[in-house]
């Protein structure tokens, strides 16, 4: 079955760029949409953005232009870059598959702390 | 952006109880609503999509209803494994927006 796994640094300094990768196994990334979602400690879920199987992207306007989502089909991976991070970006970051209007498969999540 | 609200924010219930959670969208979203369950330290899990369609593998005690702006998630007979936080999410337009969550805990 399809599984997703996030990877990347657990600690990022303020003003730097947070970079995470999601590896998809058991299925091809060349279909569906692929999402990033985050959850600050003790708080609710915030959709960050998606990349489609064709490479088109969309992101939450609340994050302004800090978000870049890209894909490497040869590795069956997609990635998130979030620039100019602050403490407010501290959260568990999830990758998920989006299809038929729901996020049906999720990674386990990775905690990212923004601190000097 | 479409805003989502949920009520109640928390509910205390006993095993076997019927539990109903309400979700409201700030504008009509047809039936493009999903419900997720999240347990502490775990990723969310989709229960219901398109307002009333049961995700494969989800027990039939979970059901969803509604369209337009008002939606409901019902757990017909609460089981011990159902104590969790539940989120609705509109899937009508981007940005996708989640409700603030409803925590179901033990009475």
mmCIF file of C-alpha atoms in Angstrom:
data_model
loop_
_atom_site.group_PDB
_atom_site.id
_atom_site.type_symbol
_atom_site.label_atom_id
_atom_site.label_comp_id
_atom_site.label_asym_id
_atom_site.label_seq_id
_atom_site.Cartn_x
_atom_site.Cartn_y
_atom_site.Cartn_z
ATOM 1 C CA UNK A 1 0.000 0.000 0.000
ATOM 2 C CA UNK A 2 1.025 3.613 -0.479
ATOM 3 C CA UNK A 3 3.087 5.081 2.346
ATOM 4 C CA UNK A 4 4.515 8.557 2.873
ATOM 5 C CA UNK A 5 7.533 9.499 4.954
ATOM 6 C CA UNK A 6 8.714 13.000 5.815
ATOM 7 C CA UNK A 7 12.394 13.771 6.314
ATOM 8 C CA UNK A 8 14.455 16.839 7.085
ATOM 9 C CA UNK A 9 16.091 18.840 9.879
ATOM 10 C CA UNK A 10 14.269 19.007 13.183
ATOM 11 C CA UNK A 11 15.789 22.375 14.080
ATOM 12 C CA UNK A 12 15.973 25.479 11.898
ATOM 13 C CA UNK A 13 17.323 28.897 12.841
ATOM 14 C CA UNK A 14 15.119 32.004 12.568
ATOM 15 C CA UNK A 15 15.247 33.740 9.161
ATOM 16 C CA UNK A 16 16.572 30.577 7.491
ATOM 17 C CA UNK A 17 14.742 28.193 5.149
ATOM 18 C CA UNK A 18 12.927 25.107 6.347
ATOM 19 C CA UNK A 19 13.361 22.222 3.880
ATOM 20 C CA UNK A 20 11.460 18.949 4.061
ATOM 21 C CA UNK A 21 11.100 16.006 1.704
ATOM 22 C CA UNK A 22 8.290 13.484 1.472
ATOM 23 C CA UNK A 23 9.119 10.087 -0.009
ATOM 24 C CA UNK A 24 6.246 8.126 -1.503
ATOM 25 C CA UNK A 25 6.507 4.340 -1.540
ATOM 26 C CA UNK A 26 4.150 1.670 -2.823
ATOM 27 C CA UNK A 27 2.744 3.895 -5.547
ATOM 28 C CA UNK A 28 3.654 6.503 -8.128
ATOM 29 C CA UNK A 29 3.778 10.213 -7.493
ATOM 30 C CA UNK A 30 2.729 10.697 -11.112
ATOM 31 C CA UNK A 31 -0.924 10.802 -10.192
ATOM 32 C CA UNK A 32 -2.953 12.538 -7.489
ATOM 33 C CA UNK A 33 -2.102 15.785 -5.774
ATOM 34 C CA UNK A 34 0.428 15.909 -2.941
ATOM 35 C CA UNK A 35 -0.070 18.166 0.063
ATOM 36 C CA UNK A 36 1.830 19.699 2.924
ATOM 37 C CA UNK A 37 -0.082 20.383 6.143
ATOM 38 C CA UNK A 38 1.241 21.570 9.486
ATOM 39 C CA UNK A 39 0.117 21.625 13.106
ATOM 40 C CA UNK A 40 1.682 23.908 15.733
ATOM 41 C CA UNK A 41 1.999 22.311 19.160
ATOM 42 C CA UNK A 42 -1.402 22.011 20.806
ATOM 43 C CA UNK A 43 -3.180 23.683 17.899
ATOM 44 C CA UNK A 44 -5.184 22.784 14.811
ATOM 45 C CA UNK A 45 -4.302 21.856 11.247
ATOM 46 C CA UNK A 46 -3.173 24.349 8.608
ATOM 47 C CA UNK A 47 -2.978 23.494 4.917
ATOM 48 C CA UNK A 48 0.280 24.760 3.429
ATOM 49 C CA UNK A 49 -0.100 23.833 -0.226
ATOM 50 C CA UNK A 50 -0.007 21.158 -2.879
ATOM 51 C CA UNK A 51 1.787 20.048 -5.997
ATOM 52 C CA UNK A 52 -0.101 18.159 -8.665
ATOM 53 C CA UNK A 53 1.120 15.156 -10.618
ATOM 54 C CA UNK A 54 1.762 17.535 -13.519
ATOM 55 C CA UNK A 55 3.810 19.908 -11.355
ATOM 56 C CA UNK A 56 1.318 22.720 -10.866
ATOM 57 C CA UNK A 57 1.284 24.191 -7.376
ATOM 58 C CA UNK A 58 -0.976 26.134 -5.076
ATOM 59 C CA UNK A 59 -0.287 27.369 -1.580
ATOM 60 C CA UNK A 60 -1.995 29.073 1.315
ATOM 61 C CA UNK A 61 -1.973 32.851 0.799
ATOM 62 C CA UNK A 62 -1.469 33.264 4.562
ATOM 63 C CA UNK A 63 2.107 32.121 4.032
ATOM 64 C CA UNK A 64 2.568 34.776 1.370
ATOM 65 C CA UNK A 65 5.397 33.986 -1.009
ATOM 66 C CA UNK A 66 7.512 32.013 1.466
ATOM 67 C CA UNK A 67 6.379 28.602 0.200
ATOM 68 C CA UNK A 68 7.926 26.581 -2.603
ATOM 69 C CA UNK A 69 6.746 23.057 -3.350
ATOM 70 C CA UNK A 70 8.582 20.932 -5.883
ATOM 71 C CA UNK A 71 8.639 17.354 -7.111
ATOM 72 C CA UNK A 72 11.259 14.821 -8.205
ATOM 73 C CA UNK A 73 9.383 12.107 -10.053
ATOM 74 C CA UNK A 74 12.537 10.053 -10.603
ATOM 75 C CA UNK A 75 12.856 9.666 -6.826
ATOM 76 C CA UNK A 76 9.111 9.580 -6.141
ATOM 77 C CA UNK A 77 9.543 12.518 -3.798
ATOM 78 C CA UNK A 78 8.102 15.974 -3.302
ATOM 79 C CA UNK A 79 9.538 18.742 -1.190
ATOM 80 C CA UNK A 80 8.635 21.836 0.823
ATOM 81 C CA UNK A 81 10.761 24.928 1.247
ATOM 82 C CA UNK A 82 9.533 27.598 3.662
ATOM 83 C CA UNK A 83 11.721 30.669 3.760
ATOM 84 C CA UNK A 84 12.333 33.336 6.416
ATOM 85 C CA UNK A 85 11.023 31.166 9.221
ATOM 86 C CA UNK A 86 10.118 32.460 12.670
ATOM 87 C CA UNK A 87 9.068 30.772 15.891
ATOM 88 C CA UNK A 88 5.495 30.807 14.552
ATOM 89 C CA UNK A 89 6.561 28.194 11.989
ATOM 90 C CA UNK A 90 7.372 25.676 14.728
ATOM 91 C CA UNK A 91 5.038 22.756 14.079
ATOM 92 C CA UNK A 92 4.615 19.138 13.134
ATOM 93 C CA UNK A 93 4.748 19.035 9.340
ATOM 94 C CA UNK A 94 2.776 16.363 7.505
ATOM 95 C CA UNK A 95 2.803 15.330 3.884
ATOM 96 C CA UNK A 96 -0.348 13.760 2.517
ATOM 97 C CA UNK A 97 -1.908 12.456 -0.678
ATOM 98 C CA UNK A 98 -4.891 14.480 -1.880
ATOM 99 C CA UNK A 99 -7.386 12.779 -4.125
ATOM 100 C CA UNK A 100 -11.150 12.873 -4.633
ATOM 101 C CA UNK A 101 -11.287 15.918 -2.390
ATOM 102 C CA UNK A 102 -9.717 14.438 0.701
ATOM 103 C CA UNK A 103 -6.266 13.841 2.164
ATOM 104 C CA UNK A 104 -6.515 10.084 2.317
ATOM 105 C CA UNK A 105 -2.963 8.979 3.108
ATOM 106 C CA UNK A 106 -0.680 10.833 5.519
ATOM 107 C CA UNK A 107 2.906 10.584 6.599
ATOM 108 C CA UNK A 108 3.627 10.180 10.287
ATOM 109 C CA UNK A 109 4.684 13.818 10.582
ATOM 110 C CA UNK A 110 7.961 15.449 11.508
ATOM 111 C CA UNK A 111 8.474 18.045 14.225
ATOM 112 C CA UNK A 112 10.335 21.166 13.168
ATOM 113 C CA UNK A 113 11.426 23.694 15.769
ATOM 114 C CA UNK A 114 12.539 27.187 14.832
ATOM 115 C CA UNK A 115 15.071 28.404 17.360
ATOM 116 C CA UNK A 116 18.527 29.892 17.509
ATOM 117 C CA UNK B 1 -11.058 32.280 2.099
ATOM 118 C CA UNK B 2 -13.819 30.042 3.378
ATOM 119 C CA UNK B 3 -13.898 29.892 7.168
ATOM 120 C CA UNK B 4 -14.904 26.775 9.092
ATOM 121 C CA UNK B 5 -16.341 26.567 12.595
ATOM 122 C CA UNK B 6 -17.109 23.523 14.712
ATOM 123 C CA UNK B 7 -19.277 22.937 17.745
ATOM 124 C CA UNK B 8 -18.877 21.963 20.411
ATOM 125 C CA UNK B 9 -15.159 22.531 20.932
ATOM 126 C CA UNK B 10 -15.149 19.596 23.320
ATOM 127 C CA UNK B 11 -17.581 16.931 24.470
ATOM 128 C CA UNK B 12 -17.436 14.443 27.297
ATOM 129 C CA UNK B 13 -19.166 11.176 26.556
ATOM 130 C CA UNK B 14 -19.372 7.575 27.681
ATOM 131 C CA UNK B 15 -18.824 4.365 25.754
ATOM 132 C CA UNK B 16 -22.029 3.555 23.913
ATOM 133 C CA UNK B 17 -23.188 7.178 23.668
ATOM 134 C CA UNK B 18 -24.320 8.771 20.438
ATOM 135 C CA UNK B 19 -22.120 11.772 19.667
ATOM 136 C CA UNK B 20 -22.866 14.510 17.152
ATOM 137 C CA UNK B 21 -20.408 17.170 15.990
ATOM 138 C CA UNK B 22 -21.409 20.116 13.843
ATOM 139 C CA UNK B 23 -19.334 21.961 11.262
ATOM 140 C CA UNK B 24 -20.354 25.184 9.533
ATOM 141 C CA UNK B 25 -18.808 26.847 6.480
ATOM 142 C CA UNK B 26 -18.829 30.616 5.985
ATOM 143 C CA UNK B 27 -20.253 30.126 2.489
ATOM 144 C CA UNK B 28 -21.821 27.290 0.576
ATOM 145 C CA UNK B 29 -19.460 24.438 -0.239
ATOM 146 C CA UNK B 30 -21.970 22.001 -1.796
ATOM 147 C CA UNK B 31 -21.052 18.618 -0.319
ATOM 148 C CA UNK B 32 -17.289 19.127 -0.462
ATOM 149 C CA UNK B 33 -16.520 18.401 3.147
ATOM 150 C CA UNK B 34 -14.281 15.819 4.804
ATOM 151 C CA UNK B 35 -14.005 14.678 8.412
ATOM 152 C CA UNK B 36 -10.769 13.537 10.062
ATOM 153 C CA UNK B 37 -9.964 11.844 13.356
ATOM 154 C CA UNK B 38 -6.690 12.554 15.127
ATOM 155 C CA UNK B 39 -5.305 10.774 18.151
ATOM 156 C CA UNK B 40 -2.470 12.270 20.248
ATOM 157 C CA UNK B 41 0.901 12.021 18.548
ATOM 158 C CA UNK B 42 -0.609 10.567 15.372
ATOM 159 C CA UNK B 43 -1.425 11.862 11.914
ATOM 160 C CA UNK B 44 -5.050 12.604 11.113
ATOM 161 C CA UNK B 45 -7.091 9.862 9.469
ATOM 162 C CA UNK B 46 -9.907 10.553 7.030
ATOM 163 C CA UNK B 47 -13.291 9.174 8.105
ATOM 164 C CA UNK B 48 -15.799 10.779 5.747
ATOM 165 C CA UNK B 49 -15.464 12.564 2.413
ATOM 166 C CA UNK B 50 -17.965 14.311 0.146
ATOM 167 C CA UNK B 51 -19.959 15.009 3.326
ATOM 168 C CA UNK B 52 -21.434 11.519 3.649
ATOM 169 C CA UNK B 53 -19.182 8.952 1.952
ATOM 170 C CA UNK B 54 -17.488 6.563 4.339
ATOM 171 C CA UNK B 55 -13.760 6.115 3.719
ATOM 172 C CA UNK B 56 -12.789 2.513 3.085
ATOM 173 C CA UNK B 57 -11.988 0.652 6.298
ATOM 174 C CA UNK B 58 -13.794 3.098 8.594
ATOM 175 C CA UNK B 59 -16.408 1.532 10.893
ATOM 176 C CA UNK B 60 -20.038 2.094 9.955
ATOM 177 C CA UNK B 61 -20.805 3.723 13.313
ATOM 178 C CA UNK B 62 -19.344 6.886 11.760
ATOM 179 C CA UNK B 63 -21.664 8.799 9.458
ATOM 180 C CA UNK B 64 -21.780 12.252 7.924
ATOM 181 C CA UNK B 65 -24.526 14.428 6.573
ATOM 182 C CA UNK B 66 -25.202 17.911 5.309
ATOM 183 C CA UNK B 67 -24.695 20.170 2.333
ATOM 184 C CA UNK B 68 -24.310 23.848 1.650
ATOM 185 C CA UNK B 69 -23.030 25.375 4.875
ATOM 186 C CA UNK B 70 -24.077 22.985 7.653
ATOM 187 C CA UNK B 71 -22.654 19.533 8.238
ATOM 188 C CA UNK B 72 -22.751 16.856 10.913
ATOM 189 C CA UNK B 73 -20.526 13.979 11.961
ATOM 190 C CA UNK B 74 -22.288 11.334 14.041
ATOM 191 C CA UNK B 75 -20.776 8.461 15.992
ATOM 192 C CA UNK B 76 -23.713 6.159 16.653
ATOM 193 C CA UNK B 77 -22.222 4.216 19.565
ATOM 194 C CA UNK B 78 -18.972 5.582 20.943
ATOM 195 C CA UNK B 79 -16.199 3.038 21.345
ATOM 196 C CA UNK B 80 -13.054 3.345 23.508
ATOM 197 C CA UNK B 81 -10.888 3.844 20.420
ATOM 198 C CA UNK B 82 -13.024 6.817 19.299
ATOM 199 C CA UNK B 83 -11.755 9.183 21.970
ATOM 200 C CA UNK B 84 -9.860 11.660 19.833
ATOM 201 C CA UNK B 85 -10.055 15.083 18.195
ATOM 202 C CA UNK B 86 -12.209 15.464 15.094
ATOM 203 C CA UNK B 87 -11.660 18.048 12.347
ATOM 204 C CA UNK B 88 -13.781 19.027 9.399
ATOM 205 C CA UNK B 89 -12.155 20.379 6.232
ATOM 206 C CA UNK B 90 -13.743 22.121 3.289
ATOM 207 C CA UNK B 91 -12.656 20.780 -0.082
ATOM 208 C CA UNK B 92 -14.677 23.182 -2.234
ATOM 209 C CA UNK B 93 -11.920 25.638 -3.037
ATOM 210 C CA UNK B 94 -8.307 26.430 -2.285
ATOM 211 C CA UNK B 95 -6.948 27.222 0.207
ATOM 212 C CA UNK B 96 -8.238 24.140 1.942
ATOM 213 C CA UNK B 97 -9.330 25.079 5.450
ATOM 214 C CA UNK B 98 -9.800 22.895 8.492
ATOM 215 C CA UNK B 99 -12.191 23.545 11.324
ATOM 216 C CA UNK B 100 -10.704 24.218 14.781
ATOM 217 C CA UNK B 101 -11.436 20.708 16.021
ATOM 218 C CA UNK B 102 -13.718 18.970 18.516
ATOM 219 C CA UNK B 103 -12.163 16.929 21.287
ATOM 220 C CA UNK B 104 -14.138 13.890 22.394
ATOM 221 C CA UNK B 105 -13.042 12.695 25.801
ATOM 222 C CA UNK B 106 -14.170 10.260 28.435
ATOM 223 C CA UNK B 107 -16.971 11.302 30.759
#
